[in-house]
């Protein structure tokens, strides 16, 4: 018999810690935390669910507004189109997005994330000002919209208010297309503090900080911001875009005589609270520095491919003990299976091998799910990432009878889940803080809020 406020969720099998267990009952207690896990239990007839639970998949990096721009930049605009020409189109697009549309687009894409099996999102939020570059009457106008959209949808969020002040490593001014980004240090600190009070009133909401990139923030100011904010939240997640593009590496070398990750470690006290988004272009010693620091690398495979960034050294990094998470970034793709598959597929194309990221113990699908669940939780500062007593009850729930899985069990189920894509998804639902939401119900209340 459950106590008031408690509930029990039943599964045919579940990945508990490192082990698969059958006929599982997961009890959810106060604050949406797992209070007990039982296996080999006789399920009540009302709960004869054939579903499978794995740790909730975590999206460490999103710019929600870019969902409305997805697929609208696939044409020639220059002699050689690139990340930078895409960025100009994206800036132009952003100038037309009004405050209320930020909420609507975020609500749409967060619904899609939940339906796709994500249980939390890291929202790297750098648009703070109105279309004219003026501060809104509430400094957290757009940031609060992100938090509200996630809450209305039922998706966990780690909001990452982002400092973005300059146009390049040499302190170049922002261009017109960047006029919605600039906050001075005092305004930025005020924004983070406002977001922290919004989060304190909500479940499944966390606030971290982000420096947009090495090129967009002078390290002197970046460090002042971190110092001012860290004392009241010593474990706050700290995110930054780093070494995504070769021209960025070249500009950093030219200005500072150092590669971006080298420069990052010289300028900042990088540790396990940090999440380095992309980290695509790494020399050996930079790769080693990230591994040693325990920082998480936030990979965004579908976006990195879409933008022609380059290939992250996934095999070297994981085999050295590095930690990774996945992110949807520009939101051209909302499907964690595709992000995971791409990480491995690109390595296969590069090395002309198969099962590149498998280990002796674990197949590719299993390893990528384990790594990105634990790495994702670390990157967003969440008490999640595995199913264990005391952890937040966040789960991705899979239908093993779906045609693409065809009754597979254990690690074979995860491999089919990642590598066998036959159209619609085998995600049956998600559990966030103990609340189970079936995928088929996700769009019921939000379709009317289209983009
Ligand atoms: Zn990004």
mmCIF file of C-alpha atoms in Angstrom, residues 16-262:
data_model
loop_
_atom_site.group_PDB
_atom_site.id
_atom_site.type_symbol
_atom_site.label_atom_id
_atom_site.label_comp_id
_atom_site.label_asym_id
_atom_site.label_seq_id
_atom_site.Cartn_x
_atom_site.Cartn_y
_atom_site.Cartn_z
ATOM 1 C CA UNK A 16 18.779 -0.634 -12.680
ATOM 2 C CA UNK A 17 22.264 0.709 -12.013
ATOM 3 C CA UNK A 18 24.383 -1.406 -14.356
ATOM 4 C CA UNK A 19 22.061 -4.427 -14.379
ATOM 5 C CA UNK A 20 18.956 -5.482 -16.216
ATOM 6 C CA UNK A 21 16.188 -6.640 -13.900
ATOM 7 C CA UNK A 22 12.809 -8.171 -14.716
ATOM 8 C CA UNK A 23 9.313 -7.502 -13.350
ATOM 9 C CA UNK A 24 10.372 -4.297 -11.686
ATOM 10 C CA UNK A 25 8.413 -2.066 -9.320
ATOM 11 C CA UNK A 26 9.844 1.429 -8.837
ATOM 12 C CA UNK A 27 8.446 3.410 -5.947
ATOM 13 C CA UNK A 28 8.436 7.173 -6.188
ATOM 14 C CA UNK A 29 8.590 9.126 -2.974
ATOM 15 C CA UNK A 30 8.867 12.714 -1.912
ATOM 16 C CA UNK A 31 10.206 15.209 -4.410
ATOM 17 C CA UNK A 32 9.864 12.711 -7.273
ATOM 18 C CA UNK A 33 12.843 10.684 -6.021
ATOM 19 C CA UNK A 34 13.056 6.895 -6.263
ATOM 20 C CA UNK A 35 12.348 5.541 -2.780
ATOM 21 C CA UNK A 36 12.560 1.788 -3.489
ATOM 22 C CA UNK A 37 13.247 -0.609 -6.344
ATOM 23 C CA UNK A 38 11.939 -4.164 -6.283
ATOM 24 C CA UNK A 39 12.434 -6.807 -8.938
ATOM 25 C CA UNK A 40 10.903 -10.213 -9.714
ATOM 26 C CA UNK A 41 7.689 -8.856 -8.229
ATOM 27 C CA UNK A 42 4.334 -10.297 -9.133
ATOM 28 C CA UNK A 43 2.687 -7.424 -10.949
ATOM 29 C CA UNK A 44 -0.879 -6.507 -10.077
ATOM 30 C CA UNK A 45 -3.231 -7.300 -13.005
ATOM 31 C CA UNK A 46 -3.822 -3.575 -13.513
ATOM 32 C CA UNK A 47 -0.097 -3.059 -14.065
ATOM 33 C CA UNK A 48 0.793 -5.845 -16.477
ATOM 34 C CA UNK A 49 2.738 -3.447 -18.596
ATOM 35 C CA UNK A 50 5.193 -4.925 -21.071
ATOM 36 C CA UNK A 51 7.208 -1.698 -21.086
ATOM 37 C CA UNK A 52 10.947 -1.294 -20.491
ATOM 38 C CA UNK A 53 12.528 1.559 -18.487
ATOM 39 C CA UNK A 54 15.998 3.025 -18.928
ATOM 40 C CA UNK A 55 17.499 6.143 -17.307
ATOM 41 C CA UNK A 56 15.941 9.278 -18.786
ATOM 42 C CA UNK A 57 17.805 10.552 -21.823
ATOM 43 C CA UNK A 58 19.151 14.044 -21.293
ATOM 44 C CA UNK A 59 19.490 16.796 -23.866
ATOM 45 C CA UNK A 60 22.384 18.950 -22.663
ATOM 46 C CA UNK A 61 22.258 21.669 -25.314
ATOM 47 C CA UNK A 62 19.348 23.407 -27.004
ATOM 48 C CA UNK A 63 18.605 26.815 -28.465
ATOM 49 C CA UNK A 64 14.826 26.434 -28.483
ATOM 50 C CA UNK A 65 14.094 29.362 -30.810
ATOM 51 C CA UNK A 66 16.190 27.772 -33.572
ATOM 52 C CA UNK A 67 13.499 25.066 -33.913
ATOM 53 C CA UNK A 68 11.444 27.598 -35.870
ATOM 54 C CA UNK A 69 14.383 28.058 -38.274
ATOM 55 C CA UNK A 70 15.185 24.346 -38.745
ATOM 56 C CA UNK A 71 15.377 23.383 -42.413
ATOM 57 C CA UNK A 72 15.157 26.972 -43.675
ATOM 58 C CA UNK A 73 18.816 27.469 -44.585
ATOM 59 C CA UNK A 74 19.476 24.645 -47.031
ATOM 60 C CA UNK A 75 20.315 26.723 -50.126
ATOM 61 C CA UNK A 76 23.273 28.556 -51.646
ATOM 62 C CA UNK A 77 24.014 32.006 -50.197
ATOM 63 C CA UNK A 78 27.740 32.314 -50.919
ATOM 64 C CA UNK A 79 30.547 30.846 -52.943
ATOM 65 C CA UNK A 80 31.215 28.509 -50.046
ATOM 66 C CA UNK A 81 28.363 28.090 -47.569
ATOM 67 C CA UNK A 82 29.392 27.261 -44.010
ATOM 68 C CA UNK A 83 28.537 27.623 -40.354
ATOM 69 C CA UNK A 84 29.180 31.351 -40.746
ATOM 70 C CA UNK A 85 26.740 31.891 -43.631
ATOM 71 C CA UNK A 86 24.185 29.791 -41.736
ATOM 72 C CA UNK A 87 24.760 32.021 -38.723
ATOM 73 C CA UNK A 88 23.982 35.175 -40.729
ATOM 74 C CA UNK A 89 20.679 33.672 -41.886
ATOM 75 C CA UNK A 90 19.891 32.633 -38.331
ATOM 76 C CA UNK A 91 20.601 36.168 -37.034
ATOM 77 C CA UNK A 92 18.292 37.623 -39.720
ATOM 78 C CA UNK A 93 15.585 35.173 -38.720
ATOM 79 C CA UNK A 94 15.999 35.983 -35.032
ATOM 80 C CA UNK A 95 15.289 39.664 -35.657
ATOM 81 C CA UNK A 96 11.712 38.690 -36.507
ATOM 82 C CA UNK A 97 10.950 36.549 -33.436
ATOM 83 C CA UNK A 98 8.846 38.403 -30.864
ATOM 84 C CA UNK A 99 8.746 37.660 -27.142
ATOM 85 C CA UNK A 100 5.495 35.643 -27.140
ATOM 86 C CA UNK A 101 6.799 33.519 -30.014
ATOM 87 C CA UNK A 102 9.750 32.439 -27.878
ATOM 88 C CA UNK A 103 7.300 30.768 -25.534
ATOM 89 C CA UNK A 104 5.291 29.163 -28.344
ATOM 90 C CA UNK A 105 8.327 27.779 -30.133
ATOM 91 C CA UNK A 106 9.865 26.524 -26.874
ATOM 92 C CA UNK A 107 6.612 24.856 -25.930
ATOM 93 C CA UNK A 108 6.472 23.118 -29.303
ATOM 94 C CA UNK A 109 10.051 21.886 -29.281
ATOM 95 C CA UNK A 110 9.971 20.843 -25.610
ATOM 96 C CA UNK A 111 6.851 18.796 -26.356
ATOM 97 C CA UNK A 112 8.717 17.156 -29.213
ATOM 98 C CA UNK A 113 11.674 16.447 -26.906
ATOM 99 C CA UNK A 114 9.475 14.810 -24.291
ATOM 100 C CA UNK A 115 7.716 12.718 -26.939
ATOM 101 C CA UNK A 116 11.104 11.666 -28.344
ATOM 102 C CA UNK A 117 12.244 10.326 -24.959
ATOM 103 C CA UNK A 118 14.206 13.229 -23.491
ATOM 104 C CA UNK A 119 13.460 13.914 -19.836
ATOM 105 C CA UNK A 120 15.479 17.126 -19.374
ATOM 106 C CA UNK A 121 16.886 19.890 -21.526
ATOM 107 C CA UNK A 122 19.830 22.239 -21.027
ATOM 108 C CA UNK A 123 18.607 25.487 -22.559
ATOM 109 C CA UNK A 124 21.614 27.598 -23.579
ATOM 110 C CA UNK A 125 19.774 30.869 -23.613
ATOM 111 C CA UNK A 126 21.525 33.893 -25.081
ATOM 112 C CA UNK A 127 18.689 36.040 -26.484
ATOM 113 C CA UNK A 128 17.908 38.566 -23.778
ATOM 114 C CA UNK A 129 16.857 41.803 -25.518
ATOM 115 C CA UNK A 130 13.996 42.891 -27.768
ATOM 116 C CA UNK A 131 14.248 43.123 -31.554
ATOM 117 C CA UNK A 132 15.645 46.660 -31.245
ATOM 118 C CA UNK A 133 18.321 45.606 -28.753
ATOM 119 C CA UNK A 134 16.548 47.130 -25.728
ATOM 120 C CA UNK A 135 16.159 45.479 -22.336
ATOM 121 C CA UNK A 136 12.588 44.240 -21.757
ATOM 122 C CA UNK A 137 10.735 45.743 -18.802
ATOM 123 C CA UNK A 138 11.497 42.428 -17.075
ATOM 124 C CA UNK A 139 15.111 41.428 -17.637
ATOM 125 C CA UNK A 140 14.068 37.763 -17.535
ATOM 126 C CA UNK A 141 11.225 38.153 -20.047
ATOM 127 C CA UNK A 142 12.583 35.537 -22.469
ATOM 128 C CA UNK A 143 14.416 33.385 -19.912
ATOM 129 C CA UNK A 144 11.228 33.053 -17.865
ATOM 130 C CA UNK A 145 9.379 32.007 -21.025
ATOM 131 C CA UNK A 146 11.790 29.077 -21.432
ATOM 132 C CA UNK A 147 11.259 27.969 -17.827
ATOM 133 C CA UNK A 148 7.490 28.333 -18.178
ATOM 134 C CA UNK A 149 7.376 26.374 -21.436
ATOM 135 C CA UNK A 150 9.305 23.463 -19.898
ATOM 136 C CA UNK A 151 7.072 23.453 -16.845
ATOM 137 C CA UNK A 152 3.875 23.565 -18.931
ATOM 138 C CA UNK A 153 5.094 20.630 -21.018
ATOM 139 C CA UNK A 154 6.438 18.611 -18.073
ATOM 140 C CA UNK A 155 10.045 18.494 -19.297
ATOM 141 C CA UNK A 156 12.870 18.975 -16.791
ATOM 142 C CA UNK A 157 15.002 22.032 -17.555
ATOM 143 C CA UNK A 158 18.398 23.388 -16.641
ATOM 144 C CA UNK A 159 18.261 26.969 -17.858
ATOM 145 C CA UNK A 160 21.669 28.344 -18.779
ATOM 146 C CA UNK A 161 21.437 32.152 -19.037
ATOM 147 C CA UNK A 162 24.270 33.031 -21.364
ATOM 148 C CA UNK A 163 26.736 35.890 -21.400
ATOM 149 C CA UNK A 164 27.452 37.109 -24.953
ATOM 150 C CA UNK A 165 29.253 40.453 -25.219
ATOM 151 C CA UNK A 166 31.605 40.758 -28.160
ATOM 152 C CA UNK A 167 32.069 39.805 -31.804
ATOM 153 C CA UNK A 168 35.455 38.054 -31.660
ATOM 154 C CA UNK A 169 38.713 37.291 -29.850
ATOM 155 C CA UNK A 170 40.039 40.794 -30.504
ATOM 156 C CA UNK A 171 37.102 42.436 -28.712
ATOM 157 C CA UNK A 172 35.331 43.213 -31.979
ATOM 158 C CA UNK A 173 31.934 44.884 -31.396
ATOM 159 C CA UNK A 174 28.777 42.867 -31.895
ATOM 160 C CA UNK A 175 27.270 43.144 -35.390
ATOM 161 C CA UNK A 176 23.684 44.295 -35.946
ATOM 162 C CA UNK A 177 22.451 40.688 -36.049
ATOM 163 C CA UNK A 178 23.788 40.168 -32.513
ATOM 164 C CA UNK A 179 21.996 43.123 -30.951
ATOM 165 C CA UNK A 180 19.638 40.970 -28.877
ATOM 166 C CA UNK A 181 22.457 39.307 -26.905
ATOM 167 C CA UNK A 182 24.427 41.923 -24.941
ATOM 168 C CA UNK A 183 24.046 42.305 -21.194
ATOM 169 C CA UNK A 184 26.622 44.041 -19.043
ATOM 170 C CA UNK A 185 27.974 42.134 -16.064
ATOM 171 C CA UNK A 186 25.523 43.608 -13.538
ATOM 172 C CA UNK A 187 22.554 42.920 -15.804
ATOM 173 C CA UNK A 188 23.764 39.370 -16.376
ATOM 174 C CA UNK A 189 24.139 38.646 -12.662
ATOM 175 C CA UNK A 190 20.693 40.084 -12.036
ATOM 176 C CA UNK A 191 19.256 37.833 -14.767
ATOM 177 C CA UNK A 192 20.813 34.681 -13.285
ATOM 178 C CA UNK A 193 19.554 35.606 -9.831
ATOM 179 C CA UNK A 194 16.034 36.195 -11.176
ATOM 180 C CA UNK A 195 16.133 32.801 -12.886
ATOM 181 C CA UNK A 196 17.320 31.162 -9.678
ATOM 182 C CA UNK A 197 14.310 32.488 -7.806
ATOM 183 C CA UNK A 198 11.983 31.259 -10.549
ATOM 184 C CA UNK A 199 13.609 27.811 -10.340
ATOM 185 C CA UNK A 200 13.308 27.703 -6.550
ATOM 186 C CA UNK A 201 9.522 27.857 -6.888
ATOM 187 C CA UNK A 202 9.385 24.931 -9.328
ATOM 188 C CA UNK A 203 9.972 21.200 -9.559
ATOM 189 C CA UNK A 204 12.457 19.772 -12.060
ATOM 190 C CA UNK A 205 14.012 23.151 -12.754
ATOM 191 C CA UNK A 206 17.700 24.005 -12.283
ATOM 192 C CA UNK A 207 19.725 27.064 -13.247
ATOM 193 C CA UNK A 208 23.337 27.067 -14.380
ATOM 194 C CA UNK A 209 25.367 29.623 -16.295
ATOM 195 C CA UNK A 210 26.918 29.805 -19.739
ATOM 196 C CA UNK A 211 29.595 31.834 -21.428
ATOM 197 C CA UNK A 212 28.611 31.835 -25.075
ATOM 198 C CA UNK A 213 32.123 31.085 -26.337
ATOM 199 C CA UNK A 214 35.725 32.138 -25.925
ATOM 200 C CA UNK A 215 35.264 34.571 -28.784
ATOM 201 C CA UNK A 216 32.096 36.175 -27.310
ATOM 202 C CA UNK A 217 33.292 36.736 -23.720
ATOM 203 C CA UNK A 218 36.502 38.337 -22.473
ATOM 204 C CA UNK A 219 37.886 35.873 -19.873
ATOM 205 C CA UNK A 220 38.368 38.693 -17.367
ATOM 206 C CA UNK A 221 34.634 39.391 -17.423
ATOM 207 C CA UNK A 222 33.772 35.694 -17.694
ATOM 208 C CA UNK A 223 35.705 34.975 -14.508
ATOM 209 C CA UNK A 224 34.101 37.929 -12.728
ATOM 210 C CA UNK A 225 30.682 36.527 -13.601
ATOM 211 C CA UNK A 226 31.565 33.034 -12.352
ATOM 212 C CA UNK A 227 33.091 34.372 -9.138
ATOM 213 C CA UNK A 228 30.026 36.480 -8.414
ATOM 214 C CA UNK A 229 27.606 33.600 -8.945
ATOM 215 C CA UNK A 230 29.365 30.499 -7.683
ATOM 216 C CA UNK A 231 29.346 31.199 -3.945
ATOM 217 C CA UNK A 232 25.575 30.773 -3.696
ATOM 218 C CA UNK A 233 25.612 27.630 -5.879
ATOM 219 C CA UNK A 234 29.071 25.992 -5.762
ATOM 220 C CA UNK A 235 27.962 23.116 -8.011
ATOM 221 C CA UNK A 236 26.332 25.288 -10.678
ATOM 222 C CA UNK A 237 26.723 23.858 -14.187
ATOM 223 C CA UNK A 238 28.952 26.032 -16.390
ATOM 224 C CA UNK A 239 28.606 25.661 -20.165
ATOM 225 C CA UNK A 240 30.543 27.114 -23.085
ATOM 226 C CA UNK A 241 30.724 26.537 -26.863
ATOM 227 C CA UNK A 242 34.336 25.655 -27.612
ATOM 228 C CA UNK A 243 36.329 24.742 -30.731
ATOM 229 C CA UNK A 244 33.333 24.077 -32.975
ATOM 230 C CA UNK A 245 34.803 25.521 -36.160
ATOM 231 C CA UNK A 246 38.280 25.517 -37.708
ATOM 232 C CA UNK A 247 38.214 29.316 -38.297
ATOM 233 C CA UNK A 248 37.576 29.667 -34.544
ATOM 234 C CA UNK A 249 40.697 27.606 -33.805
ATOM 235 C CA UNK A 250 42.692 29.734 -36.248
ATOM 236 C CA UNK A 251 41.430 33.024 -34.796
ATOM 237 C CA UNK A 252 42.289 31.909 -31.263
ATOM 238 C CA UNK A 253 45.776 30.842 -32.361
ATOM 239 C CA UNK A 254 46.292 34.133 -34.148
ATOM 240 C CA UNK A 255 45.156 36.295 -31.224
ATOM 241 C CA UNK A 256 46.384 34.323 -28.226
ATOM 242 C CA UNK A 257 48.939 31.906 -29.671
ATOM 243 C CA UNK A 258 46.917 29.049 -28.234
ATOM 244 C CA UNK A 259 44.289 26.627 -29.463
ATOM 245 C CA UNK A 260 40.798 27.190 -27.951
ATOM 246 C CA UNK A 261 40.790 24.365 -25.418
ATOM 247 C CA UNK A 262 44.362 25.242 -24.396
#
